PDB file of C-alpha atoms in Angstrom:
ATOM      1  CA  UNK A   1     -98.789 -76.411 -70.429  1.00 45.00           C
ATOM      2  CA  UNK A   2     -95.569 -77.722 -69.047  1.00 50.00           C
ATOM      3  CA  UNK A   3     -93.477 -74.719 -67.820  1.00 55.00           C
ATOM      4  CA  UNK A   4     -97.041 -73.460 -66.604  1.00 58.00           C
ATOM      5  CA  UNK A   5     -97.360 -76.748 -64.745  1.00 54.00           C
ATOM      6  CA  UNK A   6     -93.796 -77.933 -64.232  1.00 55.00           C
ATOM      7  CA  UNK A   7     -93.131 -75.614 -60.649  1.00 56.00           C
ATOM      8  CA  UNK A   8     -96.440 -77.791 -59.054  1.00 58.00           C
ATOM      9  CA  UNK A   9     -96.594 -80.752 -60.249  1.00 60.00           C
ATOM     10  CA  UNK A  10     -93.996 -84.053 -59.506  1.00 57.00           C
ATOM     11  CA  UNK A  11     -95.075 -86.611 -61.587  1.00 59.00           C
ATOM     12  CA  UNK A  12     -94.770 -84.659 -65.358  1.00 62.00           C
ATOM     13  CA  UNK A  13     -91.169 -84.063 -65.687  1.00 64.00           C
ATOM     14  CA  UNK A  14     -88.685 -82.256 -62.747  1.00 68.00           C
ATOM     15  CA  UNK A  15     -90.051 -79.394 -60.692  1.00 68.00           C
ATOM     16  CA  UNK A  16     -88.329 -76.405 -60.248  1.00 70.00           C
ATOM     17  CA  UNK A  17     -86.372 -77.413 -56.978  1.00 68.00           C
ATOM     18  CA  UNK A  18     -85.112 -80.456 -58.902  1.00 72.00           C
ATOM     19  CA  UNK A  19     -83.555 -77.969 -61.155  1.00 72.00           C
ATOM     20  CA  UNK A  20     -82.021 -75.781 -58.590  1.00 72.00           C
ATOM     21  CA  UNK A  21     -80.568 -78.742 -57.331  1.00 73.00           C
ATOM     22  CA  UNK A  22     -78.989 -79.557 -60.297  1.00 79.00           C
ATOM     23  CA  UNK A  23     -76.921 -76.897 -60.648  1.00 82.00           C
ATOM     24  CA  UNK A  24     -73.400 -77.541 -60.723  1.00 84.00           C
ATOM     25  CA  UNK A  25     -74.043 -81.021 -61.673  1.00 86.00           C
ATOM     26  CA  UNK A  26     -72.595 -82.726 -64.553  1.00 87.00           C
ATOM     27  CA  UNK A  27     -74.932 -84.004 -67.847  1.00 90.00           C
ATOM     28  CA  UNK A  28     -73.323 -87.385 -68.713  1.00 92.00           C
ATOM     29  CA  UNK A  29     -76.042 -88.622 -71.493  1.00 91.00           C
ATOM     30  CA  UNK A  30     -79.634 -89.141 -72.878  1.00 91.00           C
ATOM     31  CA  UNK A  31     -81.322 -92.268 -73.852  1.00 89.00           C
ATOM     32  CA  UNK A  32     -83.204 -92.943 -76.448  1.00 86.00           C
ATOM     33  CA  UNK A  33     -86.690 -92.049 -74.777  1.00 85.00           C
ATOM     34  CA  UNK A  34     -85.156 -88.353 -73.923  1.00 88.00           C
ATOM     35  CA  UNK A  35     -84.769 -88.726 -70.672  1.00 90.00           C
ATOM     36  CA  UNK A  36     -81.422 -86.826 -69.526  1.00 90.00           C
ATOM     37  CA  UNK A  37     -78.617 -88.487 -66.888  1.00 92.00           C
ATOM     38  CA  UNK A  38     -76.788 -85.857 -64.515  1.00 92.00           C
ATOM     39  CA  UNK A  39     -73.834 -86.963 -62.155  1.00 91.00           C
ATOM     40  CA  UNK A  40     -72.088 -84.788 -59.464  1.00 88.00           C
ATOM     41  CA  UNK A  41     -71.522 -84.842 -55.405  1.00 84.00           C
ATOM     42  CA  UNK A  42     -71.046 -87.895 -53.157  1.00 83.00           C
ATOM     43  CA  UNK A  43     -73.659 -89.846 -50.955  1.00 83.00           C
ATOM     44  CA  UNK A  44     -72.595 -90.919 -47.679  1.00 88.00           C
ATOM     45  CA  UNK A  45     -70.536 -93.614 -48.598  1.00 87.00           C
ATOM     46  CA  UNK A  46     -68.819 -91.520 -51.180  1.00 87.00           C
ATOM     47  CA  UNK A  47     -70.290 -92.948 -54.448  1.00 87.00           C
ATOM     48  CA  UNK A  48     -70.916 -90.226 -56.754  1.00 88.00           C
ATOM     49  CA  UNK A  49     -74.764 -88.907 -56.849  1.00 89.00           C
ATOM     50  CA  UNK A  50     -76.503 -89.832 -60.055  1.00 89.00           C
ATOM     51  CA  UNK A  51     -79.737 -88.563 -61.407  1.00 87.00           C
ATOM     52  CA  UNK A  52     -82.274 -89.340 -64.384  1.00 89.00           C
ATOM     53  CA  UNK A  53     -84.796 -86.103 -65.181  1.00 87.00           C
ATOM     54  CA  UNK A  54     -87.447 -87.988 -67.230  1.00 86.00           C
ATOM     55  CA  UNK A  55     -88.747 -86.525 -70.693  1.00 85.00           C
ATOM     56  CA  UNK A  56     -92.800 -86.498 -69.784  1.00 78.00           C
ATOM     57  CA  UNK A  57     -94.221 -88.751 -66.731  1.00 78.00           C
ATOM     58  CA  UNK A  58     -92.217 -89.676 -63.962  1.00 80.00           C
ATOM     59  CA  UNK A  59     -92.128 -93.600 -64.412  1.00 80.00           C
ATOM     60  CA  UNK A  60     -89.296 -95.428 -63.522  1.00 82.00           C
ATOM     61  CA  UNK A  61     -89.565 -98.629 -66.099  1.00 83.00           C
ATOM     62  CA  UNK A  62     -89.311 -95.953 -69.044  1.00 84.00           C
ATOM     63  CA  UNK A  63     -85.200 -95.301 -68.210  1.00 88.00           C
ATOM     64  CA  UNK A  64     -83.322 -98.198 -70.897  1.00 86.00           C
ATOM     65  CA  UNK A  65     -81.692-101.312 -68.823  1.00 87.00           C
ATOM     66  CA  UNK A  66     -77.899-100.234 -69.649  1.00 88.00           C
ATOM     67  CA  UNK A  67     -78.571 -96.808 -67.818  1.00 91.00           C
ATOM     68  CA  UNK A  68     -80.548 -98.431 -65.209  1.00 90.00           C
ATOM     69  CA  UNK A  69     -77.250-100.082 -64.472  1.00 91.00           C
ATOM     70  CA  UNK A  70     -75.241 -96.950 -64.467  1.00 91.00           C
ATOM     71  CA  UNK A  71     -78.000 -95.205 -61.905  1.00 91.00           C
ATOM     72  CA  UNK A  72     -77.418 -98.315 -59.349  1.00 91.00           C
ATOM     73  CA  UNK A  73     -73.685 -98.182 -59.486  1.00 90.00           C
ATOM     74  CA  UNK A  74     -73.680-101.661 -61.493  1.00 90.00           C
ATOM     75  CA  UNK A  75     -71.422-100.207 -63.938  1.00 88.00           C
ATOM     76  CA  UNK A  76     -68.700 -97.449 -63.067  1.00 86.00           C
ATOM     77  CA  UNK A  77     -68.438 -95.729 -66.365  1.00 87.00           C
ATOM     78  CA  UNK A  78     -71.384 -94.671 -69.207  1.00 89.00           C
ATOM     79  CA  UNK A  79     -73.040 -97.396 -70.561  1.00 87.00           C
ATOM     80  CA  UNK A  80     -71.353 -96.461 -73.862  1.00 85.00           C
ATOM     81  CA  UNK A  81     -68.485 -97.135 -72.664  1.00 86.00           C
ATOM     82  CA  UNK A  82     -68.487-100.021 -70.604  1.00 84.00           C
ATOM     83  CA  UNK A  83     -71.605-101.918 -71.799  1.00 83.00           C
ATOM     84  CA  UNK A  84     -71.549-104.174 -74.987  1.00 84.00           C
ATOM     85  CA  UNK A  85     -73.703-102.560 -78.098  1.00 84.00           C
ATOM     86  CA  UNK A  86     -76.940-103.909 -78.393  1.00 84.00           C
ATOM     87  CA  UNK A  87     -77.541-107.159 -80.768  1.00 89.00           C
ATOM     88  CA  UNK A  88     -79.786-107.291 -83.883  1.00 91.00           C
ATOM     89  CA  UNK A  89     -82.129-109.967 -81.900  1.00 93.00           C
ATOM     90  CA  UNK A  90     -82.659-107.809 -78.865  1.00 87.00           C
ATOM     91  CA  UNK A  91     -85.838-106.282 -78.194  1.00 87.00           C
ATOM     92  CA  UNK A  92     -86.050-102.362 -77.399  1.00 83.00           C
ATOM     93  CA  UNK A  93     -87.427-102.443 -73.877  1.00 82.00           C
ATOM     94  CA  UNK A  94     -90.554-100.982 -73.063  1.00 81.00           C
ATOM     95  CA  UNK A  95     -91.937 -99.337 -70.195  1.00 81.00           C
ATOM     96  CA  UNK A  96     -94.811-100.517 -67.739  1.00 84.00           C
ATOM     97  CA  UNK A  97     -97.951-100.421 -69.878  1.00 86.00           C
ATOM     98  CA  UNK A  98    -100.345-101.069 -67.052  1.00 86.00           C
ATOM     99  CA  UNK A  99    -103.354 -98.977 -66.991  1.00 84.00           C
ATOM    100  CA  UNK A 100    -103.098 -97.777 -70.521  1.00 85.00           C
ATOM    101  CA  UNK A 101    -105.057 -99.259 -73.299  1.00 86.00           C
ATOM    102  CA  UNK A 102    -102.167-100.902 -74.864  1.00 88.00           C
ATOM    103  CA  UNK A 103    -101.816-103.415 -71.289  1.00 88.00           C
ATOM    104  CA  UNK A 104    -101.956-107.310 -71.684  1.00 88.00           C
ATOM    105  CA  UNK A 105    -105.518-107.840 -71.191  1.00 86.00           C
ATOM    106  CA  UNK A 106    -105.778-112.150 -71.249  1.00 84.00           C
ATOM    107  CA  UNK A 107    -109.393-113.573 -73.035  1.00 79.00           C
ATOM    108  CA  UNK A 108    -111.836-113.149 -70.653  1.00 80.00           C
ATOM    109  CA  UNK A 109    -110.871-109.919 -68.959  1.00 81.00           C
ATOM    110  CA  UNK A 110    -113.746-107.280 -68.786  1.00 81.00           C
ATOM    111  CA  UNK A 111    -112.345-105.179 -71.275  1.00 79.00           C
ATOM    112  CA  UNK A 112    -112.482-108.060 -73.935  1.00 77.00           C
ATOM    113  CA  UNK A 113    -115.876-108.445 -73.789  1.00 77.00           C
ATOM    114  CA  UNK A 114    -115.417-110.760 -70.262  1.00 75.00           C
ATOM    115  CA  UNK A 115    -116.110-114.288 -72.061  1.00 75.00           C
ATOM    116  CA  UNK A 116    -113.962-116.786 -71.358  1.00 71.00           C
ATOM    117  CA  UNK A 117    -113.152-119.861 -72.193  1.00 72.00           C
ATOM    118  CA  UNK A 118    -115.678-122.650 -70.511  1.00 72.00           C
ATOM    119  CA  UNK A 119    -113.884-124.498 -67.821  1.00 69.00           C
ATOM    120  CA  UNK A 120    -112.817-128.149 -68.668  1.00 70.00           C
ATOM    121  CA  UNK A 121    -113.476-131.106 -66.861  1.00 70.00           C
ATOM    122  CA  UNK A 122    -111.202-131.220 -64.367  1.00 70.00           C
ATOM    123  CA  UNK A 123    -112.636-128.750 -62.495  1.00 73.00           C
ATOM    124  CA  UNK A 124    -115.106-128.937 -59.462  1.00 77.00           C
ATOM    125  CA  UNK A 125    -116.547-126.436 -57.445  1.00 80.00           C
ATOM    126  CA  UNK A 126    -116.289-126.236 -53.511  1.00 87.00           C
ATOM    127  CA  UNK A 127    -118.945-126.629 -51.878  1.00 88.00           C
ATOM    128  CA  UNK A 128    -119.363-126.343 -48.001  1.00 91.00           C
ATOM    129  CA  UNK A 129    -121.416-129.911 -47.810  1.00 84.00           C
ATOM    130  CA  UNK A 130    -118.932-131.629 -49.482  1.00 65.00           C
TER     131      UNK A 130
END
C-alpha cells in the first residue's frame, strides 16, 4: 500500500517530490523510531538545510529530543557527537498519543464509563438569583 499511496498522500511518509528534492542531499543518521535525517544546501541566512523523512505518519512529536535539537540548529554537529549519552533513569520519549486509544483519559471522561467522582463540599453552583 505505501509506494501505491506514497506519490498522493502527505501525511504517510514523504511524497515523491520530497524525494526529488532530496537528491544531492546528504543522510547524516536515523533514530531509533526509523525516521531518517538528511542535511545539504543553505537557507537564507546560510545555515545549512536540514530534513527528517518520517518512518510511517507524518507527526512531528515522534522525532527523539537530541535530533529535535540538531533540526533547530541547537546543536551544530550530530547528536552523537555533541550530545551526552542517555542515562539509565531517563525515559524513552514518546510521541503525542492524543486521539489513539492509548491517550490519558482522567476518571470520569466518556470513554471510562463518564462517572466521576461526586463533587465535595466546597462546591456551589451559580445561580442567576443569587
Amino acid at each position: 500500500m505505501g509506494i501505491n499511496l506514497n506519490p498522493f498522500t502527505w501525511w504517510n511518509g514523504a511524497t515523491i517530490g520530497t524525494w526529488f528534492g532530496l537528491r544531492g542531499k546528504t543522510r547524516v543518521g536515523e533514530d531509533a523510531l526509523g525516521n531518517v535525517y538528511y542535511q545539504g544546501g543553505s537557507d537564507t541566512a546560510g545555515n545549512p538545510r536540514r530534513w527528517v523523512i518520517y518512518n510511517g505518519s507524518n507527526d512531528s512529536s515522534r522525532v527523539a529530543p537530541e535530533w529535535f535539537s540538531w533540526l533547530h540548529h541547537q546543536v551544530d554537529d550530530l547528536p552523537d557527537r555533541s550530545l551526552p549519552a542517555r542515562r539509565d533513569w531517563q525515559r524513552p520519549p514518546e510521541p503525542n498519543l492524543t486521539g489513539t486509544m492509548l491517550a490519558y483519559r482522567p476518571a470520569g471522561a466518556l470513554e471510562k464509563g463518564g462517572k466521576r467522582a461526586a463533587a465535595t463540599g466546597d462546591y456551589e453552583a451559580w445561580t442567576p438569583d443569587a
